[in-house]
Amino acid sequence: MTTDVAIECRGLVKHFGRHRAVDGLDMVVRLGQVFGFLGPNGAGKSTTIRLLLDLIRPDAGSASIFGRAVRTDRRTVLSRVGAMVERPDLYEHLSGRRNLEILARLSGPCGPRRIDEVLEMVGLTDRQRDRVSSYSHGMRQRLGLAQAMLPSPDLLILDEPANGLDPSGLIDVRNLLRRIASEQGVTVFLSSHLLSEVELVCSHVALISRGRCVVQGAVSDLLSTRDSTADIEVSDADLAARVAGELPFVTSAERRDAGLVVRCSDGRLADVNAALVTAGVRVQALVPRKTTLEERYMSAMSEADHADANAR
Amino acid sequence: MLTLTRAELTKLFQRRGTYVSYGVMLALVLSIAIPIFCYRESVDRSIREESAHASGVPAGLEQALAGPFIPRLMMFLPLRVMVVNTLIGFFAALVGGGMLAGEYGSGTLRLLLTRPPARWQVVVSKTVVASFQAATVPVFFGLCAFAAGYAFFGRGPLLFLDAGSDMGSDAMMAPYFAEGVAVQRLCLAYGLMALGAAAIAAMGIFISSLTSHALTAAGLTFGVTLVSGVLGALGHAPEELTFLAFFRTIHPYLITTHINVYDAPLFTNVEWARMGTSVAWLLGYSVLFIIGAILVFSRRDIRC
């Protein structure tokens, strides 16, 4: 079966008692994407990941990976998946290398050379013979990543992979994920609280709230809006605000300190600049504002909250 | 399946705690053998006096006492009730109970279950490994007893002083075996002990599939074994005590009834039918526990 879909969830529902952890989740992740899975605590991210890995069973709906149902084709599906779910819990009484040797036996054909490779990738070669109980949290996180990459998976599912990593560790992991995605064509699905990290690493994201997907798409699409916003420093702010406010494509022009903040239709900032200059306003600086994933996330969550409140 | 079992063996036998059970067994054997060796003359005298007082010196006793002395060690097998029903049962419960629940509690179960092997394979491999480890404890106990017997007392015939009774007067009616036969009987007895320990470990796996805490699972398993032992003891009550009829009825079905069959080879006339029945029951119990554990564990949400 050939498909360009790596992960597909359709109407996925999971209850824990009376709490609906996942509530009709629909989501599609395509091959080769580095997909960020975002949401506040308790939004259902980890539950969704557990459903994808067949650790828990859905009450309704379906999850499939590479076109195969996770519930019925578990073995085939998991043989192509590497995963790290929540904390990187490993066998504390064994060395890092021994942990990988044990997991390698269960993951199909991966020999000592592959273990060396993944240890090298996560920078644990020097400490591979030490017991995991002596590892710092960051080192455990790296070993958790190593065990996920061990079977050379086609899909890497990572739950908060950056947790506990120091700044250099964050950069290493970011580069690693980019590299395996671009060079080896591995699809990466990662949940994270670090929006800036997701923005830097991911090509696509889904935002979930209360078990439902609120927004999904390419990061570039989510960050490009129909409006452009810019901070403009001018010689006469009052005049500039008046002139800008009269332009038909300007949505708002607010005075701020020695300048103003202008919001206009996308791509019309140059026209604003021209109008100001024509009106005799000297423009000292025009700095377009970039919408961050954090802003997009906050607005999506706010919209979801309003929608829920209205529904109630 | 074999790979999974090897992985489980590595995990279990690379844990230092696993060797505590063997250490306890060795310490127990030495704590029995050394005092008997030091006070062997007084022990001999005491046995002779008891035997003369009760039913006369049985044939072979003098040879057994005077000769090289595995018997002096084995004569303290009344302790075996404590060893088998308590210590070996405890260690079997500990290893079985910790297998699934221990990994659930530590979170490492996620590592296993996000790999291709099916859950039933995980349960079966863990049961095999837990039962194997539990079975090696009585085997190790037996080997230590043999080794200590030979080291301290040399080789010789064997008197099972506790077969059917304790070290009192009736003990002198106990069977007396030539060395070769005695070793065979003891091997059989330890083999049956090992089977019993393996069945307790399988029960531990089943209980482990129901809980998330290793100690809870081990405690429950050991508790069930103890309660079964108490119910079994009540089932031995004289028939005149009609109010205990219920316990006599359930006695043949209790797991401890069949675990305790390890003493059968120590009697002069071995009850082969009883032994066969109990072996079948123990195997049946083990299979039921494995099936139960698979059914429960396959449907369980892993939320650790």
Short mmCIF file of C-alpha atoms in Angstrom, two decimals, chain B:
data_model
loop_
_atom_site.label_atom_id
_atom_site.label_comp_id
_atom_site.label_asym_id
_atom_site.label_seq_id
_atom_site.Cartn_x
_atom_site.Cartn_y
_atom_site.Cartn_z
CA MET B 1 9.91 -14.67 21.34
CA LEU B 2 13.35 -16.05 22.11
CA THR B 3 14.83 -12.59 21.69
CA LEU B 4 12.30 -11.14 24.09
CA THR B 5 13.05 -13.86 26.63
CA ARG B 6 16.78 -13.20 26.34
CA ALA B 7 16.19 -9.52 26.89
CA GLU B 8 14.12 -10.27 29.99
CA LEU B 9 16.82 -12.60 31.31
CA THR B 10 19.44 -9.90 30.84
CA LYS B 11 17.33 -7.33 32.67
CA LEU B 12 16.56 -9.65 35.57
CA PHE B 13 19.97 -11.16 36.11
CA GLN B 14 21.82 -7.85 35.80
CA ARG B 15 19.84 -6.53 38.76
CA ARG B 16 21.71 -7.02 42.02
CA GLY B 17 18.50 -7.58 43.96
CA THR B 18 17.90 -10.78 42.00
CA TYR B 19 20.82 -12.41 43.80
CA VAL B 20 19.47 -11.68 47.28
CA SER B 21 17.33 -14.82 47.14
CA TYR B 22 20.38 -16.99 46.37
CA GLY B 23 22.37 -15.29 49.13
CA VAL B 24 19.60 -15.98 51.65
CA MET B 25 19.47 -19.65 50.63
CA LEU B 26 23.24 -20.03 50.97
CA ALA B 27 23.21 -18.30 54.35
CA LEU B 28 20.41 -20.55 55.51
CA VAL B 29 22.22 -23.73 54.50
CA LEU B 30 25.44 -22.61 56.18
CA SER B 31 23.61 -21.52 59.31
CA ILE B 32 22.24 -25.06 59.60
CA ALA B 33 25.30 -27.02 58.50
CA ILE B 34 27.93 -25.27 60.60
CA PRO B 35 26.21 -25.68 64.02
CA ILE B 36 25.43 -29.34 63.28
CA PHE B 37 29.02 -29.93 62.30
CA CYS B 38 30.29 -28.23 65.45
CA TYR B 39 27.91 -30.10 67.76
CA ARG B 40 27.68 -33.36 65.82
CA GLU B 41 28.40 -35.62 68.81
CA SER B 42 25.65 -34.17 70.90
CA VAL B 43 23.28 -34.32 67.93
CA ASP B 44 24.11 -38.02 67.43
CA ARG B 45 23.57 -38.73 71.10
CA SER B 46 20.27 -36.94 71.14
CA ILE B 47 19.01 -38.89 68.14
CA ARG B 48 20.07 -42.22 69.61
CA GLU B 49 18.37 -41.44 72.92
CA GLU B 50 15.18 -40.33 71.22
CA SER B 51 15.15 -43.36 69.02
CA ALA B 52 15.80 -45.80 71.88
CA HIS B 53 13.04 -44.15 73.88
CA ALA B 54 10.54 -44.40 71.05
CA SER B 55 10.73 -47.41 68.85
CA GLY B 56 14.22 -48.68 68.96
CA VAL B 57 17.05 -47.98 66.65
CA PRO B 58 15.86 -48.42 63.08
CA ALA B 59 17.93 -50.45 60.72
CA GLY B 60 20.68 -48.39 59.25
CA LEU B 61 20.49 -45.54 61.74
CA GLU B 62 23.84 -46.35 63.25
CA GLN B 63 25.38 -46.46 59.84
CA ALA B 64 23.74 -43.19 58.93
CA LEU B 65 24.88 -41.44 62.05
CA ALA B 66 28.35 -42.83 62.04
CA GLY B 67 28.91 -42.49 58.36
CA PRO B 68 29.56 -39.51 56.20
CA PHE B 69 26.71 -37.20 56.64
CA ILE B 70 24.45 -35.59 54.16
CA PRO B 71 21.77 -36.81 56.58
CA ARG B 72 22.88 -34.53 59.35
CA LEU B 73 22.08 -31.61 57.12
CA MET B 74 18.95 -33.02 55.65
CA MET B 75 17.64 -34.07 59.03
CA PHE B 76 16.86 -30.43 59.58
CA LEU B 77 14.52 -30.45 56.70
CA PRO B 78 11.65 -29.68 59.06
CA LEU B 79 12.96 -26.24 58.25
CA ARG B 80 11.92 -26.88 54.70
CA VAL B 81 8.38 -25.86 55.55
CA MET B 82 9.75 -22.48 56.43
CA VAL B 83 12.08 -22.47 53.45
CA VAL B 84 9.64 -23.63 50.79
CA ASN B 85 6.33 -22.21 51.97
CA THR B 86 7.74 -18.96 53.24
CA LEU B 87 11.10 -17.99 51.78
CA ILE B 88 10.89 -19.60 48.36
CA GLY B 89 7.23 -18.55 48.12
CA PHE B 90 8.22 -15.02 49.07
CA PHE B 91 11.01 -14.77 46.52
CA ALA B 92 8.81 -16.28 43.80
CA ALA B 93 6.08 -13.76 44.63
CA LEU B 94 8.62 -10.95 44.56
CA VAL B 95 10.01 -11.79 41.13
CA GLY B 96 6.63 -12.61 39.58
CA GLY B 97 4.86 -9.66 41.13
CA GLY B 98 7.56 -7.24 40.04
CA MET B 99 7.72 -8.29 36.43
CA LEU B 100 4.86 -6.31 34.87
CA ALA B 101 3.85 -4.02 37.73
CA GLY B 102 7.50 -3.12 38.38
CA GLU B 103 7.99 -1.98 34.81
CA TYR B 104 4.63 -0.21 34.88
CA GLY B 105 5.69 1.67 38.00
CA SER B 106 9.09 2.64 36.62
CA GLY B 107 7.67 3.63 33.24
CA THR B 108 9.90 1.26 31.29
CA LEU B 109 6.87 -0.71 30.14
CA ARG B 110 6.36 2.04 27.54
CA LEU B 111 9.73 1.19 26.05
CA LEU B 112 8.70 -2.42 25.60
CA LEU B 113 5.21 -1.81 24.32
CA THR B 114 6.21 0.74 21.69
CA ARG B 115 8.25 -2.03 20.08
CA PRO B 116 6.83 -4.53 17.57
CA PRO B 117 6.43 -7.59 19.86
CA ALA B 118 2.81 -8.20 20.87
CA ARG B 119 1.64 -7.88 24.44
CA TRP B 120 0.99 -11.60 24.79
CA GLN B 121 4.61 -12.20 23.86
CA VAL B 122 5.72 -9.79 26.56
CA VAL B 123 3.56 -11.61 29.13
CA VAL B 124 4.75 -15.07 28.08
CA SER B 125 8.43 -14.11 28.04
CA LYS B 126 8.15 -12.45 31.43
CA THR B 127 6.36 -15.50 32.84
CA VAL B 128 9.02 -17.82 31.47
CA VAL B 129 11.81 -15.72 32.96
CA ALA B 130 10.10 -15.16 36.34
CA SER B 131 9.23 -18.85 36.64
CA PHE B 132 12.76 -19.81 35.66
CA GLN B 133 14.31 -17.52 38.25
CA ALA B 134 11.83 -18.65 40.93
CA ALA B 135 12.59 -22.30 40.10
CA THR B 136 16.33 -21.77 40.35
CA VAL B 137 16.04 -20.64 43.97
CA PRO B 138 15.04 -24.06 45.41
CA VAL B 139 17.44 -25.74 42.98
CA PHE B 140 20.22 -23.50 44.29
CA PHE B 141 19.10 -24.28 47.83
CA GLY B 142 19.38 -27.98 47.07
CA LEU B 143 22.79 -27.61 45.45
CA CYS B 144 24.05 -25.65 48.44
CA ALA B 145 22.67 -28.32 50.80
CA PHE B 146 24.41 -31.06 48.84
CA ALA B 147 27.64 -29.11 48.65
CA ALA B 148 27.60 -28.24 52.34
CA GLY B 149 26.66 -31.83 53.22
CA TYR B 150 29.59 -33.20 51.26
CA ALA B 151 31.97 -30.50 52.47
CA PHE B 152 31.17 -30.84 56.14
CA PHE B 153 30.12 -34.48 56.47
CA GLY B 154 31.32 -36.29 53.38
CA ARG B 155 29.28 -38.81 51.44
CA GLY B 156 27.02 -41.51 52.82
CA PRO B 157 23.52 -42.89 53.28
CA LEU B 158 20.65 -40.62 54.08
CA LEU B 159 18.03 -40.65 56.79
CA PHE B 160 14.93 -38.57 56.21
CA LEU B 161 14.12 -37.88 59.80
CA ASP B 162 11.28 -35.57 59.06
CA ALA B 163 9.39 -37.56 56.51
CA GLY B 164 5.93 -37.68 57.96
CA SER B 165 6.89 -36.35 61.32
CA ASP B 166 9.23 -33.98 63.09
CA MET B 167 12.31 -34.79 65.07
CA GLY B 168 10.39 -36.40 67.88
CA SER B 169 9.78 -40.06 68.63
CA ASP B 170 8.03 -40.97 65.36
CA ALA B 171 10.88 -39.51 63.45
CA MET B 172 12.84 -42.63 64.12
CA MET B 173 10.41 -44.50 61.93
CA ALA B 174 11.64 -42.37 59.11
CA PRO B 175 12.90 -43.98 55.92
CA TYR B 176 16.54 -44.61 55.42
CA PHE B 177 18.00 -44.62 51.94
CA ALA B 178 21.29 -45.64 50.47
CA GLU B 179 23.21 -42.72 49.03
CA GLY B 180 22.35 -43.22 45.36
CA VAL B 181 18.62 -43.57 45.99
CA ALA B 182 18.67 -40.71 48.45
CA VAL B 183 20.21 -38.36 45.93
CA GLN B 184 17.61 -39.33 43.34
CA ARG B 185 14.79 -38.77 45.83
CA LEU B 186 16.20 -35.40 46.85
CA CYS B 187 16.60 -34.31 43.23
CA LEU B 188 12.97 -35.18 42.65
CA ALA B 189 11.93 -33.30 45.79
CA TYR B 190 13.84 -30.19 44.76
CA GLY B 191 12.45 -30.47 41.26
CA LEU B 192 8.92 -30.44 42.66
CA MET B 193 9.83 -27.47 44.86
CA ALA B 194 11.05 -25.68 41.74
CA LEU B 195 7.77 -26.41 39.95
CA GLY B 196 5.84 -25.02 42.91
CA ALA B 197 7.97 -21.87 42.96
CA ALA B 198 7.43 -21.45 39.21
CA ALA B 199 3.66 -21.71 39.71
CA ILE B 200 3.78 -19.02 42.40
CA ALA B 201 5.79 -16.80 40.02
CA ALA B 202 3.15 -17.35 37.31
CA MET B 203 0.48 -16.32 39.82
CA GLY B 204 2.62 -13.26 40.56
CA ILE B 205 2.61 -12.33 36.87
CA PHE B 206 -1.17 -12.61 36.74
CA ILE B 207 -1.59 -10.40 39.82
CA SER B 208 1.09 -8.09 38.42
CA SER B 209 -1.06 -7.58 35.31
CA LEU B 210 -3.83 -6.19 37.52
CA THR B 211 -1.84 -3.60 39.46
CA SER B 212 0.64 -0.79 38.90
CA HIS B 213 2.87 -1.30 41.91
CA ALA B 214 5.44 -4.06 42.20
CA LEU B 215 5.24 -4.36 45.98
CA THR B 216 1.45 -4.51 45.93
CA ALA B 217 1.60 -7.31 43.38
CA ALA B 218 4.28 -9.21 45.31
CA GLY B 219 2.45 -8.71 48.60
CA LEU B 220 -0.84 -9.91 47.16
CA THR B 221 0.83 -12.95 45.60
CA PHE B 222 2.54 -13.89 48.83
CA GLY B 223 -0.68 -13.21 50.73
CA VAL B 224 -2.66 -15.54 48.47
CA THR B 225 -0.01 -18.24 48.99
CA LEU B 226 -0.15 -17.86 52.76
CA VAL B 227 -3.96 -17.86 52.88
CA SER B 228 -4.01 -20.94 50.66
CA GLY B 229 -1.56 -22.60 53.04
CA VAL B 230 -3.74 -21.79 56.05
CA LEU B 231 -6.88 -23.05 54.31
CA GLY B 232 -4.96 -26.18 53.34
CA ALA B 233 -3.95 -26.76 56.97
CA LEU B 234 -7.59 -26.44 58.04
CA GLY B 235 -8.45 -28.97 55.36
CA HIS B 236 -6.24 -31.50 57.17
CA ALA B 237 -8.44 -31.34 60.28
CA PRO B 238 -9.95 -34.60 61.58
CA GLU B 239 -13.26 -35.60 60.06
CA GLU B 240 -14.99 -35.37 63.46
CA LEU B 241 -14.72 -31.62 63.18
CA THR B 242 -17.68 -31.37 60.84
CA PHE B 243 -17.67 -27.58 60.86
CA LEU B 244 -14.40 -27.74 58.92
CA ALA B 245 -15.94 -29.83 56.15
CA PHE B 246 -15.77 -26.87 53.75
CA PHE B 247 -12.00 -26.70 54.10
CA ARG B 248 -11.69 -30.42 53.43
CA THR B 249 -13.76 -29.92 50.28
CA ILE B 250 -11.58 -27.14 48.89
CA HIS B 251 -8.29 -28.72 50.01
CA PRO B 252 -7.63 -30.64 46.75
CA TYR B 253 -8.04 -27.46 44.69
CA LEU B 254 -5.69 -25.21 46.64
CA ILE B 255 -2.40 -24.34 44.99
CA THR B 256 -0.43 -24.93 48.18
CA THR B 257 -1.82 -28.47 48.43
CA HIS B 258 0.04 -29.23 45.22
CA ILE B 259 3.10 -27.13 45.99
CA ASN B 260 3.57 -29.20 49.15
CA VAL B 261 3.84 -32.39 47.11
CA TYR B 262 7.63 -32.00 47.15
CA ASP B 263 7.75 -34.13 50.32
CA ALA B 264 6.26 -37.14 48.51
CA PRO B 265 9.64 -38.51 47.32
CA LEU B 266 10.93 -38.48 50.90
CA PHE B 267 8.61 -41.32 51.98
CA THR B 268 9.58 -44.97 51.65
CA ASN B 269 6.64 -45.64 49.39
CA VAL B 270 6.37 -42.84 46.91
CA GLU B 271 2.81 -41.87 46.02
CA TRP B 272 3.44 -41.52 42.32
CA ALA B 273 -0.23 -40.92 41.56
CA ARG B 274 -0.39 -38.04 44.05
CA MET B 275 2.79 -36.60 42.61
CA GLY B 276 1.50 -36.87 39.06
CA THR B 277 -1.81 -35.27 39.97
CA SER B 278 -0.10 -32.38 41.73
CA VAL B 279 2.33 -31.80 38.87
CA ALA B 280 -0.66 -31.65 36.49
CA TRP B 281 -2.45 -29.20 38.82
CA LEU B 282 0.61 -26.97 39.11
CA LEU B 283 1.10 -26.90 35.34
CA GLY B 284 -2.63 -26.25 34.91
CA TYR B 285 -2.53 -23.40 37.40
CA SER B 286 0.48 -21.90 35.62
CA VAL B 287 -1.21 -22.04 32.23
CA LEU B 288 -4.38 -20.49 33.67
CA PHE B 289 -2.38 -17.69 35.24
CA ILE B 290 -0.59 -17.00 31.95
CA ILE B 291 -3.86 -16.95 30.00
CA GLY B 292 -5.43 -14.72 32.63
CA ALA B 293 -2.47 -12.34 32.55
CA ILE B 294 -2.57 -12.18 28.72
CA LEU B 295 -6.31 -11.44 28.71
CA VAL B 296 -5.99 -8.70 31.33
CA PHE B 297 -2.78 -7.16 30.04
CA SER B 298 -3.83 -7.12 26.38
CA ARG B 299 -6.84 -4.97 27.26
CA ARG B 300 -5.10 -2.68 29.66
CA ASP B 301 -4.48 0.99 28.93
CA ILE B 302 -0.85 1.82 29.59
CA ARG B 303 -0.93 5.21 31.25
CA CYS B 304 2.39 5.09 33.08
#
